PDB file of C-alpha atoms and ligand atoms in Angstrom:
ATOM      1  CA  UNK G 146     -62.796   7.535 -79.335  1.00 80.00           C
ATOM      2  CA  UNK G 147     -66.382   6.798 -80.711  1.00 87.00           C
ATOM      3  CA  UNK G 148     -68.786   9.149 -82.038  1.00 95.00           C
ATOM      4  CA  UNK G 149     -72.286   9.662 -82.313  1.00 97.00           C
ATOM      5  CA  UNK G 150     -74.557   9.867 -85.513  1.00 97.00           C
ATOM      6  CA  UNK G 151     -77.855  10.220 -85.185  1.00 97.00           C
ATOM      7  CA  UNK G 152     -80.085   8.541 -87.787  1.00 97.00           C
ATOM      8  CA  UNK G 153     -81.527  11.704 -89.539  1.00 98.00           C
ATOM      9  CA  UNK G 154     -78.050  13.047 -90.277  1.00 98.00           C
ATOM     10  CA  UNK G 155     -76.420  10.156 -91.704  1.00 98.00           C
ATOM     11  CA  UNK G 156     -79.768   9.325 -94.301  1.00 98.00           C
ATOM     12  CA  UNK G 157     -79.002  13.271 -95.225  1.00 98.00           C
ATOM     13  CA  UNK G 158     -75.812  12.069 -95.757  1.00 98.00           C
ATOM     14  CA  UNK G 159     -76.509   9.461 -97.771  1.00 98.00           C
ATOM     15  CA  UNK G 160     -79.436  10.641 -99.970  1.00 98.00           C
ATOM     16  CA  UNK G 161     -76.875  13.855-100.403  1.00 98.00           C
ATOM     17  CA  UNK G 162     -73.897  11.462-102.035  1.00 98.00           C
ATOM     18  CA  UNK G 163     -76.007   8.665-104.311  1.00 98.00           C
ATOM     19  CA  UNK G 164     -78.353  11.897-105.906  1.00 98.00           C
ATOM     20  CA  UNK G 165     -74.466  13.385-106.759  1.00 97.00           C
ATOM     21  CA  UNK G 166     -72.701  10.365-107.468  1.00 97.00           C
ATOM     22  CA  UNK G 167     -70.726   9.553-109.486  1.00 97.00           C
ATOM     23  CA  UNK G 168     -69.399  13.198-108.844  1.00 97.00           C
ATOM     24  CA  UNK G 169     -67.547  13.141-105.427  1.00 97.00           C
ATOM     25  CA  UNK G 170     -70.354  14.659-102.396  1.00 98.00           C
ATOM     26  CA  UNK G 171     -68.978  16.449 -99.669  1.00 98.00           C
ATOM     27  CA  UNK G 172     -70.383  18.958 -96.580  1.00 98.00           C
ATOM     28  CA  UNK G 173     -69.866  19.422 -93.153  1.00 98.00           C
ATOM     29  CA  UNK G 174     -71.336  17.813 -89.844  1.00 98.00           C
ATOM     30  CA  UNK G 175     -72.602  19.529 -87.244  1.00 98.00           C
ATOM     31  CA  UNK G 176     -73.586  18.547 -83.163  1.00 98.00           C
ATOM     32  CA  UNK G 177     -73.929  19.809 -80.049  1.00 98.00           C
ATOM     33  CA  UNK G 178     -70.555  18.686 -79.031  1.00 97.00           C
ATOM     34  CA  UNK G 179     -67.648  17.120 -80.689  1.00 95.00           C
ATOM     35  CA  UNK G 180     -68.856  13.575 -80.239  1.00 95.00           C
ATOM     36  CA  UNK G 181     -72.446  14.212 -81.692  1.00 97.00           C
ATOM     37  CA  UNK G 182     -73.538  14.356 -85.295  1.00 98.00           C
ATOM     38  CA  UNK G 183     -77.404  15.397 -85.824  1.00 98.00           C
ATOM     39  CA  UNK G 184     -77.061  17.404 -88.241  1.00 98.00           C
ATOM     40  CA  UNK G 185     -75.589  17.084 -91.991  1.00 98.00           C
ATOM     41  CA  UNK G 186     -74.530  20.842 -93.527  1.00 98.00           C
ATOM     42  CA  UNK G 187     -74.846  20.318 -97.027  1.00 98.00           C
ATOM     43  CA  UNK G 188     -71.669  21.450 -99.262  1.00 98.00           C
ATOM     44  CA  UNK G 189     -71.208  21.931-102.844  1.00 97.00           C
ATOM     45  CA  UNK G 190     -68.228  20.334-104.411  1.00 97.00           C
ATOM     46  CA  UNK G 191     -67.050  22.906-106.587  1.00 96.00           C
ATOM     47  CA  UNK G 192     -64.016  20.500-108.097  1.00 95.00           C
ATOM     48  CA  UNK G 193     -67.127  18.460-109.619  1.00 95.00           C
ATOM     49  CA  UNK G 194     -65.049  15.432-110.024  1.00 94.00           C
ATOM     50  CA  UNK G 195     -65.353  12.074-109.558  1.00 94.00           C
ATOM     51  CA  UNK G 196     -62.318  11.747-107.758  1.00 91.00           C
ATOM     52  CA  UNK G 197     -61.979  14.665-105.619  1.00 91.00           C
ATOM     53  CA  UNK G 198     -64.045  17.502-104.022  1.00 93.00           C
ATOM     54  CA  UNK G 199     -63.337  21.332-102.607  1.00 94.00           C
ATOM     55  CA  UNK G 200     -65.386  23.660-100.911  1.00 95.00           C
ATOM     56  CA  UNK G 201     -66.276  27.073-101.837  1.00 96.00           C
ATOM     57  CA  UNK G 202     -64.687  29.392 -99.082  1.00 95.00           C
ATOM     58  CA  UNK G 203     -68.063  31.280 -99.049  1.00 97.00           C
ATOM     59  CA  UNK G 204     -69.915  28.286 -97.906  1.00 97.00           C
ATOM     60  CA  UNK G 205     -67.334  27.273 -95.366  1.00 95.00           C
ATOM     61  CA  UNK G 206     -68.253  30.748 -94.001  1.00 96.00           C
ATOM     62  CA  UNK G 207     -71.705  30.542 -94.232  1.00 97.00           C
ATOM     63  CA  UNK G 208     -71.324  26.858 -92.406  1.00 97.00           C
ATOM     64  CA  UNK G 209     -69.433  28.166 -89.727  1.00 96.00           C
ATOM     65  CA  UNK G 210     -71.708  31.086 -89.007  1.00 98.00           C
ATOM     66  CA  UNK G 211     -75.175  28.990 -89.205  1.00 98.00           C
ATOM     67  CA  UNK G 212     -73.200  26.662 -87.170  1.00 98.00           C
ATOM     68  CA  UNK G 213     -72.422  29.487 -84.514  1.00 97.00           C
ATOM     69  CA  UNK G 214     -75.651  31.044 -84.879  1.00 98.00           C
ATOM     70  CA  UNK G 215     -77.013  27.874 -83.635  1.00 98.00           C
ATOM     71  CA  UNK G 216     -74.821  26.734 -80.887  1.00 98.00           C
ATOM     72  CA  UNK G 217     -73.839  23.857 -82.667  1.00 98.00           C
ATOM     73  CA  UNK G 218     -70.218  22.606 -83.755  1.00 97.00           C
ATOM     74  CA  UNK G 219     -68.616  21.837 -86.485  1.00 97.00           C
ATOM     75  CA  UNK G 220     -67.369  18.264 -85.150  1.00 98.00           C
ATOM     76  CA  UNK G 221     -65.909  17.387 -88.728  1.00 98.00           C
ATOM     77  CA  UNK G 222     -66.530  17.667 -92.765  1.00 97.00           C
ATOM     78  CA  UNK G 223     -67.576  14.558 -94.957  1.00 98.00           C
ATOM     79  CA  UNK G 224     -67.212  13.639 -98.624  1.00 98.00           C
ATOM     80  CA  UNK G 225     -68.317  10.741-100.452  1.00 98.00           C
ATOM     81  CA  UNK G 226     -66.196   7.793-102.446  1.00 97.00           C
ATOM     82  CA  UNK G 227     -68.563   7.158-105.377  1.00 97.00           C
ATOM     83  CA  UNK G 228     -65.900   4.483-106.333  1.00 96.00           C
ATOM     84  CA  UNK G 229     -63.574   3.571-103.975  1.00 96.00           C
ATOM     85  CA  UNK G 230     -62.933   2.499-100.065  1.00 96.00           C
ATOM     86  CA  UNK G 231     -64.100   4.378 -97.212  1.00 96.00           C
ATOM     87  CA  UNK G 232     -60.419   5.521 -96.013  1.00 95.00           C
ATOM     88  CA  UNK G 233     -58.346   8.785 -96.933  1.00 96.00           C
ATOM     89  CA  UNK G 234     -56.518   9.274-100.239  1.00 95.00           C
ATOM     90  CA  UNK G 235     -53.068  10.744-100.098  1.00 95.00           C
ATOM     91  CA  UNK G 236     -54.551  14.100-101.110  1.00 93.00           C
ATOM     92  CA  UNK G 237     -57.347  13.729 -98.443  1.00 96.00           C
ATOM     93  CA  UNK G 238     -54.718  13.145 -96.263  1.00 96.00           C
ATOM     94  CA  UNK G 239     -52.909  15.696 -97.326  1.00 94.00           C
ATOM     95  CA  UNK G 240     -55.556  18.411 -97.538  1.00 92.00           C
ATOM     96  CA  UNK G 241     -56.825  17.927 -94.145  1.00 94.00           C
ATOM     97  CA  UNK G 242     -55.153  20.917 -92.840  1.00 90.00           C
ATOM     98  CA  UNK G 243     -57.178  21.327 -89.270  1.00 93.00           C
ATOM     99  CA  UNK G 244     -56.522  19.011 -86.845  1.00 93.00           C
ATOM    100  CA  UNK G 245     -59.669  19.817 -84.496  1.00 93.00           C
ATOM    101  CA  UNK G 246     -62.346  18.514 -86.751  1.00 96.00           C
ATOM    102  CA  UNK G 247     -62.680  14.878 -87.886  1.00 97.00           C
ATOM    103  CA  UNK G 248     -63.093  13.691 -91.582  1.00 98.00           C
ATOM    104  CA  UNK G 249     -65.821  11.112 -92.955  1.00 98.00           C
ATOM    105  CA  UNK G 250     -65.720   9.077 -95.446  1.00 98.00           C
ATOM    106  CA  UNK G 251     -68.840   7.644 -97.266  1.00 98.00           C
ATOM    107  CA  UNK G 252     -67.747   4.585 -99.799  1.00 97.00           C
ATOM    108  CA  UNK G 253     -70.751   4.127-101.990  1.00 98.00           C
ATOM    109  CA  UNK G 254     -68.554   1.058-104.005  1.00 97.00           C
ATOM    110  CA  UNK G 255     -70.052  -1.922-102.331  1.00 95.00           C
ATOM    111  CA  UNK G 256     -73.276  -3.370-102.102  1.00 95.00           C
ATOM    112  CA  UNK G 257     -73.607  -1.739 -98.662  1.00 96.00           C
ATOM    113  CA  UNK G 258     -72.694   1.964 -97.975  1.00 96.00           C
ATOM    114  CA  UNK G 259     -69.640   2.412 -95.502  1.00 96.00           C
ATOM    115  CA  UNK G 260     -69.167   5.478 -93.468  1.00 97.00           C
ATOM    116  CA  UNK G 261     -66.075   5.955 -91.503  1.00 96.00           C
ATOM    117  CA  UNK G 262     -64.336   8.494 -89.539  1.00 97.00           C
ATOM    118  CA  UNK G 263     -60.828   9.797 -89.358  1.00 97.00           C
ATOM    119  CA  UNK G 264     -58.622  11.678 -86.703  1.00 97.00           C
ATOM    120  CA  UNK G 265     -55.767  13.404 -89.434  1.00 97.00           C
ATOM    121  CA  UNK G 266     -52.901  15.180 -88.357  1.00 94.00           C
ATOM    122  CA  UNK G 267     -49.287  15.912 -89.255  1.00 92.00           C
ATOM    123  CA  UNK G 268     -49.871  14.240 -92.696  1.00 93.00           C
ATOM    124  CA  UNK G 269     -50.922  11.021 -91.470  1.00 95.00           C
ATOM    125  CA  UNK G 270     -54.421   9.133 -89.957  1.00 96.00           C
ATOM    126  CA  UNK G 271     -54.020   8.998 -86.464  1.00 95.00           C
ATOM    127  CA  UNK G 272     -56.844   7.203 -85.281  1.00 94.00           C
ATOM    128  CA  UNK G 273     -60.177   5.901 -86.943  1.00 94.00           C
ATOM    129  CA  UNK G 274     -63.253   6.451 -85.164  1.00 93.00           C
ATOM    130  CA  UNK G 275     -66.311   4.041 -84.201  1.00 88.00           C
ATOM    131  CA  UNK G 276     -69.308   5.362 -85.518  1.00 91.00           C
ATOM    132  CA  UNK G 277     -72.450   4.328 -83.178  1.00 87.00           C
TER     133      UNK G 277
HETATM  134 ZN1  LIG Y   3     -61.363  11.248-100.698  1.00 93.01          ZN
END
């Protein structure tokens, strides 16, 4: 499967995760269609920890209704890794509950930011998407 990002959505991304680091970032993505990102929904993380992020159900309300409103998608949800690898922890893995959406990973621990995504199901990573 491969995926596209368009440009705008992944600097919102970005910009999003280094101004919160080194406090985990998160939010959802939004497209036209389940293999388009253009859009980055900004989420707070209301864990405010540096090792692991929730939403507040309000917002994830709110995202799904702009998202709705707008005839977009929600094609998955992202949070950041201030310090660590760009793959799931066990508890991302097992918090991601829906197995529709897709979930990103920004790692902001090398010199380079690395943004992945992740097909999770049944308690384990299924597949690992190409980002283009
Ligand atoms: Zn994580």
């Amino acid at each position: 499967m491969e995926l596209t990002i368009t440009d705008e959505a992944y600097q919102s991304v970005l910009a999003q995760a280094q101004n919160d680091a080194p406090v985990e970032s998160c939010g959802y993505l939004l497209g036209p269609d389940r293999q388009t990102v253009t859009m980055n929904y900004p989420m707070r993380n209301i864990d405010h920890s540096e090792e692991h992020f929730s939403f507040d159900p309000r917002e994830q309300f709110a995202a799904v209704k702009y998202a709705r409103q707008n005839g977009l998608v929600i094609v998955g949800n992202w949070h950041s890794h201030p310090a660590s690898p760009s793959r799931p922890s066990a508890e991302d893995i097992r918090l991601a509950f829906d197995p529709n959406i897709l979930y990103f990973i920004l790692s902001l621990a090398g010199e380079q930011p690395v943004f992945n995504a992740f097909a999770i199901a049944d308690g384990e990573v299924k597949e690992k998407v190409n980002l283009r």
